Short mmCIF file of C-alpha atoms in Angstrom, two decimals:
data_model
loop_
_atom_site.label_atom_id
_atom_site.label_comp_id
_atom_site.label_asym_id
_atom_site.label_seq_id
_atom_site.Cartn_x
_atom_site.Cartn_y
_atom_site.Cartn_z
CA UNK A 1 0.04 -21.37 19.99
CA UNK A 2 -2.20 -19.41 22.35
CA UNK A 3 -3.04 -20.40 25.92
CA UNK A 4 -6.36 -19.54 27.54
CA UNK A 5 -7.92 -20.18 30.95
CA UNK A 6 -11.23 -22.00 31.36
CA UNK A 7 -12.99 -20.97 34.58
CA UNK A 8 -14.80 -24.20 35.52
CA UNK A 9 -14.94 -24.33 39.32
CA UNK A 10 -17.73 -25.68 41.51
CA UNK A 11 -19.45 -24.32 44.60
CA UNK A 12 -20.76 -26.98 46.98
CA UNK A 13 -23.14 -24.77 49.03
CA UNK A 14 -24.86 -21.37 48.72
CA UNK A 15 -22.60 -19.86 51.36
CA UNK A 16 -19.58 -20.64 49.15
CA UNK A 17 -20.83 -18.72 46.10
CA UNK A 18 -19.56 -15.28 47.06
CA UNK A 19 -16.03 -16.45 47.83
CA UNK A 20 -15.95 -18.40 44.56
CA UNK A 21 -16.78 -15.23 42.62
CA UNK A 22 -14.00 -13.31 44.36
CA UNK A 23 -11.49 -16.14 43.93
CA UNK A 24 -12.23 -16.55 40.23
CA UNK A 25 -11.88 -12.80 39.73
CA UNK A 26 -8.42 -12.96 41.32
CA UNK A 27 -7.53 -16.08 39.30
CA UNK A 28 -8.51 -14.40 36.02
CA UNK A 29 -6.53 -11.29 36.98
CA UNK A 30 -3.49 -13.46 37.67
CA UNK A 31 -3.92 -15.15 34.29
CA UNK A 32 -3.83 -11.81 32.50
CA UNK A 33 -0.71 -10.71 34.36
CA UNK A 34 1.00 -13.99 33.43
CA UNK A 35 0.38 -13.56 29.71
CA UNK A 36 -2.60 -15.81 28.99
CA UNK A 37 -4.63 -14.74 25.97
CA UNK A 38 -8.25 -15.29 26.95
CA UNK A 39 -10.73 -16.21 29.64
CA UNK A 40 -13.43 -18.73 28.71
CA UNK A 41 -16.50 -19.61 30.76
CA UNK A 42 -19.29 -22.19 30.51
CA UNK A 43 -23.05 -21.69 30.65
CA UNK A 44 -24.60 -23.67 33.52
CA UNK A 45 -27.54 -23.47 35.88
CA UNK A 46 -28.86 -24.83 39.19
CA UNK A 47 -26.21 -27.40 40.14
CA UNK A 48 -23.29 -25.41 41.56
CA UNK A 49 -21.05 -25.93 38.52
CA UNK A 50 -19.74 -22.40 38.04
CA UNK A 51 -22.64 -20.61 39.79
CA UNK A 52 -21.51 -17.36 38.15
CA UNK A 53 -22.11 -19.11 34.80
CA UNK A 54 -25.83 -18.66 35.28
CA UNK A 55 -25.06 -15.46 33.37
CA UNK A 56 -21.51 -15.70 32.06
CA UNK A 57 -22.06 -12.65 29.86
CA UNK A 58 -22.49 -10.52 32.97
CA UNK A 59 -19.36 -11.90 34.64
CA UNK A 60 -17.38 -11.52 31.40
CA UNK A 61 -18.46 -7.87 31.18
CA UNK A 62 -17.23 -7.29 34.72
CA UNK A 63 -13.89 -8.95 33.97
CA UNK A 64 -13.55 -7.12 30.65
CA UNK A 65 -13.57 -3.79 32.48
CA UNK A 66 -10.72 -5.01 34.71
CA UNK A 67 -8.75 -6.88 32.03
CA UNK A 68 -8.99 -4.88 28.79
CA UNK A 69 -6.19 -6.80 27.03
CA UNK A 70 -7.93 -10.15 27.34
CA UNK A 71 -10.15 -11.92 24.84
CA UNK A 72 -13.28 -13.58 26.20
CA UNK A 73 -14.99 -16.76 25.11
CA UNK A 74 -17.76 -19.14 26.09
CA UNK A 75 -17.37 -22.90 26.17
CA UNK A 76 -20.17 -23.23 25.44
CA UNK A 77 -23.47 -21.32 25.51
CA UNK A 78 -26.39 -23.78 25.67
CA UNK A 79 -28.39 -22.13 22.90
CA UNK A 80 -31.82 -23.72 23.65
CA UNK A 81 -31.84 -22.07 27.09
CA UNK A 82 -31.63 -18.53 25.69
CA UNK A 83 -34.36 -16.50 24.06
CA UNK A 84 -32.85 -15.54 20.68
CA UNK A 85 -33.39 -11.82 21.30
CA UNK A 86 -31.54 -11.90 24.62
CA UNK A 87 -28.87 -14.13 23.08
CA UNK A 88 -28.14 -11.57 20.35
CA UNK A 89 -28.40 -8.56 22.67
CA UNK A 90 -25.94 -9.97 25.20
CA UNK A 91 -23.45 -10.89 22.49
CA UNK A 92 -23.64 -7.43 20.92
CA UNK A 93 -23.12 -5.66 24.24
CA UNK A 94 -20.06 -7.74 25.10
CA UNK A 95 -18.78 -7.44 21.53
CA UNK A 96 -18.88 -3.65 21.97
CA UNK A 97 -17.35 -3.66 25.45
CA UNK A 98 -14.40 -5.84 24.37
CA UNK A 99 -13.80 -4.07 21.03
CA UNK A 100 -14.50 -7.32 19.25
CA UNK A 101 -12.33 -9.58 21.44
CA UNK A 102 -15.15 -12.09 21.83
CA UNK A 103 -15.82 -15.69 20.73
CA UNK A 104 -19.10 -17.38 21.55
CA UNK A 105 -19.02 -21.15 21.68
CA UNK A 106 -22.44 -22.61 20.90
CA UNK A 107 -24.02 -25.99 21.52
CA UNK A 108 -27.32 -27.66 22.24
CA UNK A 109 -26.53 -28.44 25.90
CA UNK A 110 -25.67 -31.58 27.84
CA UNK A 111 -27.80 -31.63 31.00
CA UNK A 112 -31.53 -32.50 31.17
CA UNK A 113 -31.78 -30.85 34.60
CA UNK A 114 -30.87 -27.50 33.05
CA UNK A 115 -33.25 -28.02 30.13
CA UNK A 116 -36.34 -28.67 32.25
CA UNK A 117 -35.59 -25.56 34.31
CA UNK A 118 -36.11 -23.49 31.16
CA UNK A 119 -39.04 -25.44 29.75
CA UNK A 120 -37.09 -27.34 27.08
CA UNK A 121 -37.25 -31.12 26.61
CA UNK A 122 -33.78 -32.65 26.27
CA UNK A 123 -34.83 -34.61 23.18
CA UNK A 124 -35.86 -31.34 21.48
CA UNK A 125 -32.67 -29.43 22.38
CA UNK A 126 -30.94 -29.90 19.03
CA UNK A 127 -33.93 -28.67 17.02
CA UNK A 128 -34.53 -25.69 19.35
CA UNK A 129 -30.83 -24.81 19.14
CA UNK A 130 -30.73 -24.90 15.33
CA UNK A 131 -33.88 -22.77 15.08
CA UNK A 132 -32.55 -20.27 17.64
CA UNK A 133 -29.29 -19.86 15.70
CA UNK A 134 -31.24 -19.27 12.47
CA UNK A 135 -33.39 -16.68 14.26
CA UNK A 136 -30.27 -15.03 15.69
CA UNK A 137 -28.84 -14.58 12.17
CA UNK A 138 -32.09 -12.96 11.03
CA UNK A 139 -32.06 -10.65 14.07
CA UNK A 140 -28.47 -9.57 13.39
CA UNK A 141 -29.35 -8.81 9.78
CA UNK A 142 -32.63 -6.96 10.44
CA UNK A 143 -32.87 -3.28 9.63
CA UNK A 144 -35.39 -0.95 11.27
CA UNK A 145 -37.69 -0.88 8.24
CA UNK A 146 -37.52 -4.59 7.47
CA UNK A 147 -40.59 -6.75 8.14
CA UNK A 148 -41.09 -7.93 11.70
CA UNK A 149 -39.42 -11.16 12.74
CA UNK A 150 -41.78 -13.67 14.31
CA UNK A 151 -40.35 -15.96 17.00
CA UNK A 152 -42.12 -19.21 17.83
CA UNK A 153 -39.54 -21.80 18.86
CA UNK A 154 -40.21 -24.13 21.78
CA UNK A 155 -40.60 -21.92 24.87
CA UNK A 156 -39.32 -18.83 23.00
CA UNK A 157 -41.95 -16.46 21.60
CA UNK A 158 -41.99 -12.89 20.31
CA UNK A 159 -42.24 -10.40 17.46
CA UNK A 160 -39.36 -7.98 16.79
CA UNK A 161 -40.46 -4.80 15.01
CA UNK A 162 -37.36 -2.56 14.84
CA UNK A 163 -33.80 -3.83 15.37
CA UNK A 164 -31.39 -5.27 17.92
CA UNK A 165 -29.73 -2.55 20.00
CA UNK A 166 -26.87 -2.01 20.43
CA UNK A 167 -25.51 -2.91 17.04
CA UNK A 168 -22.64 -5.39 16.88
CA UNK A 169 -19.01 -4.22 16.85
CA UNK A 170 -17.67 -7.09 14.73
CA UNK A 171 -18.61 -7.17 11.04
CA UNK A 172 -21.62 -9.48 10.78
CA UNK A 173 -21.40 -10.36 14.46
CA UNK A 174 -19.03 -11.98 16.94
CA UNK A 175 -17.94 -15.46 15.81
CA UNK A 176 -20.05 -18.38 16.98
CA UNK A 177 -17.69 -21.28 17.68
CA UNK A 178 -19.27 -24.74 17.33
CA UNK A 179 -17.77 -28.05 18.37
CA UNK A 180 -16.50 -29.44 15.06
CA UNK A 181 -17.84 -32.94 15.67
CA UNK A 182 -20.86 -33.03 13.36
CA UNK A 183 -20.28 -32.28 9.69
CA UNK A 184 -22.91 -29.54 9.78
CA UNK A 185 -21.23 -27.80 12.73
CA UNK A 186 -17.77 -27.93 11.15
CA UNK A 187 -19.18 -26.58 7.90
CA UNK A 188 -20.99 -23.72 9.65
CA UNK A 189 -17.73 -22.58 11.22
CA UNK A 190 -15.72 -23.05 8.01
CA UNK A 191 -18.13 -21.24 5.73
CA UNK A 192 -18.36 -18.28 8.10
CA UNK A 193 -14.62 -18.12 8.77
CA UNK A 194 -15.08 -18.83 12.48
CA UNK A 195 -12.83 -20.83 14.82
CA UNK A 196 -14.09 -24.13 16.20
CA UNK A 197 -13.61 -26.39 19.20
CA UNK A 198 -11.81 -29.61 18.24
CA UNK A 199 -12.94 -32.64 20.29
CA UNK A 200 -10.75 -35.49 21.52
CA UNK A 201 -13.34 -38.29 21.46
CA UNK A 202 -15.96 -39.77 19.18
CA UNK A 203 -19.40 -40.59 20.64
CA UNK A 204 -20.81 -42.72 22.06
CA UNK A 205 -17.51 -43.24 23.90
CA UNK A 206 -16.82 -40.01 25.79
CA UNK A 207 -13.26 -40.79 26.81
CA UNK A 208 -10.26 -42.86 25.86
CA UNK A 209 -6.49 -42.96 25.89
CA UNK A 210 -5.83 -41.91 22.27
CA UNK A 211 -7.11 -38.31 22.12
CA UNK A 212 -4.79 -37.20 19.32
CA UNK A 213 -6.37 -39.67 16.91
CA UNK A 214 -9.72 -37.91 17.29
CA UNK A 215 -8.26 -34.39 17.38
CA UNK A 216 -6.37 -34.97 14.13
CA UNK A 217 -9.49 -36.36 12.43
CA UNK A 218 -11.83 -33.53 13.39
CA UNK A 219 -9.24 -30.79 12.89
CA UNK A 220 -8.36 -32.10 9.43
CA UNK A 221 -12.01 -32.09 8.33
CA UNK A 222 -12.56 -28.57 9.66
CA UNK A 223 -9.33 -27.14 8.21
CA UNK A 224 -10.04 -28.60 4.76
CA UNK A 225 -13.51 -27.04 4.79
CA UNK A 226 -12.13 -23.70 6.01
CA UNK A 227 -9.37 -23.53 3.41
CA UNK A 228 -11.81 -24.55 0.68
CA UNK A 229 -14.42 -21.93 1.55
CA UNK A 230 -12.82 -19.13 -0.49
CA UNK A 231 -11.96 -16.80 2.37
CA UNK A 232 -9.19 -14.22 2.28
CA UNK A 233 -5.94 -15.54 3.81
CA UNK A 234 -6.27 -13.32 6.88
CA UNK A 235 -9.73 -14.77 7.63
CA UNK A 236 -8.38 -18.32 7.49
CA UNK A 237 -5.38 -17.35 9.63
CA UNK A 238 -7.55 -15.74 12.32
CA UNK A 239 -9.89 -18.73 12.45
CA UNK A 240 -7.00 -21.17 12.85
CA UNK A 241 -5.33 -18.85 15.37
CA UNK A 242 -8.26 -19.35 17.74
CA UNK A 243 -9.27 -22.90 16.86
CA UNK A 244 -9.36 -24.51 20.28
CA UNK A 245 -8.58 -27.81 21.95
CA UNK A 246 -9.88 -28.01 25.52
CA UNK A 247 -8.59 -29.79 28.61
CA UNK A 248 -11.13 -29.89 31.42
CA UNK A 249 -8.33 -30.26 33.96
CA UNK A 250 -4.78 -28.98 33.54
CA UNK A 251 -2.33 -29.45 36.38
CA UNK A 252 1.40 -28.73 36.33
CA UNK A 253 3.92 -29.39 39.11
CA UNK A 254 7.69 -29.50 39.33
CA UNK A 255 7.78 -33.28 38.78
CA UNK A 256 5.55 -35.82 37.05
CA UNK A 257 5.08 -37.69 40.33
CA UNK A 258 3.92 -34.60 42.19
CA UNK A 259 1.61 -33.63 39.34
CA UNK A 260 -0.07 -37.06 39.23
CA UNK A 261 -0.50 -37.18 43.01
CA UNK A 262 -2.07 -33.71 43.11
CA UNK A 263 -4.19 -34.46 40.03
CA UNK A 264 -5.74 -37.45 41.76
CA UNK A 265 -6.62 -35.30 44.78
CA UNK A 266 -8.31 -32.80 42.45
CA UNK A 267 -10.20 -35.50 40.55
CA UNK A 268 -11.42 -37.29 43.70
CA UNK A 269 -13.00 -34.07 44.88
CA UNK A 270 -14.40 -33.42 41.40
CA UNK A 271 -15.91 -36.92 41.18
CA UNK A 272 -17.46 -36.56 44.62
CA UNK A 273 -19.22 -33.41 43.37
CA UNK A 274 -20.44 -35.21 40.25
CA UNK A 275 -21.88 -38.06 42.31
CA UNK A 276 -23.62 -35.64 44.65
CA UNK A 277 -25.36 -34.11 41.63
CA UNK A 278 -26.43 -37.53 40.28
CA UNK A 279 -29.64 -37.61 42.38
CA UNK A 280 -30.91 -34.41 40.76
CA UNK A 281 -29.86 -35.60 37.30
CA UNK A 282 -31.89 -38.76 37.87
CA UNK A 283 -34.97 -36.71 38.77
CA UNK A 284 -34.59 -34.73 35.54
CA UNK A 285 -34.32 -37.95 33.49
CA UNK A 286 -37.49 -39.46 34.92
CA UNK A 287 -39.28 -39.42 31.54
CA UNK A 288 -38.19 -40.41 28.02
CA UNK A 289 -38.20 -36.83 26.74
CA UNK A 290 -35.31 -35.95 29.07
CA UNK A 291 -33.22 -39.13 29.12
CA UNK A 292 -29.56 -38.97 28.07
CA UNK A 293 -28.16 -41.60 25.73
CA UNK A 294 -24.46 -41.21 26.62
CA UNK A 295 -22.49 -41.39 29.84
CA UNK A 296 -19.16 -39.87 30.81
CA UNK A 297 -16.61 -42.17 32.49
CA UNK A 298 -15.65 -41.76 36.14
CA UNK A 299 -13.06 -38.98 36.37
CA UNK A 300 -10.54 -41.25 38.10
CA UNK A 301 -10.40 -43.71 35.18
CA UNK A 302 -7.59 -43.60 32.65
CA UNK A 303 -10.17 -43.08 29.88
CA UNK A 304 -11.35 -39.82 31.46
CA UNK A 305 -7.85 -38.68 32.36
CA UNK A 306 -6.55 -39.56 28.90
CA UNK A 307 -9.18 -37.44 27.14
CA UNK A 308 -9.80 -34.56 29.51
CA UNK A 309 -6.57 -34.00 31.45
CA UNK A 310 -3.17 -32.46 30.75
CA UNK A 311 -0.73 -32.93 33.61
CA UNK A 312 2.91 -33.41 34.49
CA UNK A 313 6.12 -31.47 34.87
CA UNK A 314 6.62 -28.51 32.52
CA UNK A 315 8.87 -30.67 30.33
CA UNK A 316 6.24 -33.42 30.08
CA UNK A 317 3.49 -30.94 29.26
CA UNK A 318 5.62 -29.37 26.51
CA UNK A 319 6.30 -32.80 25.02
CA UNK A 320 2.59 -33.61 25.10
CA UNK A 321 1.59 -30.37 23.39
CA UNK A 322 4.19 -30.31 20.60
CA UNK A 323 2.13 -32.60 18.29
CA UNK A 324 -0.87 -30.31 18.74
CA UNK A 325 1.23 -27.33 17.73
CA UNK A 326 2.53 -29.23 14.70
CA UNK A 327 -1.02 -30.20 13.75
CA UNK A 328 -2.03 -26.54 13.74
CA UNK A 329 -4.17 -26.13 16.86
CA UNK A 330 -4.20 -22.41 17.63
CA UNK A 331 -5.47 -22.22 21.20
CA UNK A 332 -5.09 -24.53 24.20
CA UNK A 333 -7.93 -24.01 26.68
CA UNK A 334 -6.85 -24.94 30.20
CA UNK A 335 -9.30 -25.85 32.94
CA UNK A 336 -7.29 -24.66 35.94
CA UNK A 337 -9.98 -24.62 38.66
CA UNK A 338 -11.75 -27.95 37.98
CA UNK A 339 -13.86 -29.20 40.88
CA UNK A 340 -14.89 -27.57 44.19
CA UNK A 341 -12.89 -24.37 44.67
CA UNK A 342 -11.39 -24.87 48.11
CA UNK A 343 -8.45 -22.80 49.29
CA UNK A 344 -6.11 -25.70 48.46
CA UNK A 345 -7.68 -26.15 45.01
CA UNK A 346 -7.12 -22.48 44.27
CA UNK A 347 -3.50 -22.78 45.37
CA UNK A 348 -2.98 -25.66 42.96
CA UNK A 349 -4.69 -23.73 40.17
CA UNK A 350 -2.45 -20.73 40.72
CA UNK A 351 0.57 -23.05 40.79
CA UNK A 352 -0.46 -24.32 37.35
CA UNK A 353 -0.88 -20.79 35.98
CA UNK A 354 2.59 -19.86 37.22
CA UNK A 355 4.36 -22.90 35.79
CA UNK A 356 2.53 -22.71 32.48
CA UNK A 357 3.50 -19.06 32.13
CA UNK A 358 7.12 -19.40 33.22
CA UNK A 359 8.09 -22.77 31.74
CA UNK A 360 5.57 -24.01 29.18
CA UNK A 361 4.21 -21.06 27.23
CA UNK A 362 7.64 -19.70 26.20
CA UNK A 363 8.18 -22.94 24.22
CA UNK A 364 5.15 -22.17 22.03
CA UNK A 365 4.69 -18.42 21.73
CA UNK A 366 6.27 -15.00 21.79
CA UNK A 367 4.91 -13.17 24.82
CA UNK A 368 2.74 -10.23 23.84
CA UNK A 369 3.02 -7.07 25.95
CA UNK A 370 0.22 -6.49 28.43
#
């Protein structure tokens, strides 16, 4: 089983942004040295959640030059916010720069505030996303002499005459990893031989204390589709190798008691940041076109912790992850910088990296040379 790092820190003020960028660069560098397989980043705008994620492709390109062994992924790109031409161009550039070590998670987005900043209504996000992905496939396939591709999708307009440059490195293009929650998303990944994100909840309840029940259900559906799609064995193996289960917050300490105490400190700070952002979320949801229909539990509840957190001593974390390994999950994505990135939060994140590398990862994988 692979282990990857999810850079998901928050900045609470503009004057904190620069230090956050430097700290996350150091954190990613430490992760590579400790044997982690990949760095994943989100795609967010305006609210201080990963300010560098306003263009994660740019930050990933910078890190790729420093960390050539690493794979890079996105969890996830909010497809409606990206013009399909720029979406395809950025993916192709990073696909080339990483020699194909790239996985692009895709979704329709979760935050009305971000949607209205790009001229998209939240209620239209799913349709704009599906149309953008269809346009992206046409752009990847277009030759110079093929007919022009017309783009007229929500706020995205254009007419492409020649081709996308540069060309992609990966055959077809870099894999687009959906969340395998909807049948259509799971099938898209399976039929293309792509990995998928496996969720630990079933809407409308975004949380709970029985995550494995949901993981097993969604993974089983995806795996059956993948194995029934007629791919060569190596295609199936690679897709399963990177099929990902995500923990928004991973925290490891020497004892379970220490880990729980430190986790609660992390989550209190995280929840404070969420509540500070609530005023702006409310402004974005002031009309029916941008109103959310689901709500995430408070981060200090057992429902949120049970779904989104992995914590404890190394021995407890190993025991927790063994069923996921037995199920066939290929990649564990670890949010190690959740919440505002203070000096103390960074220390705790680095502590988690160290203990995962030294005491947890050896139970699941053979360390690959740097």
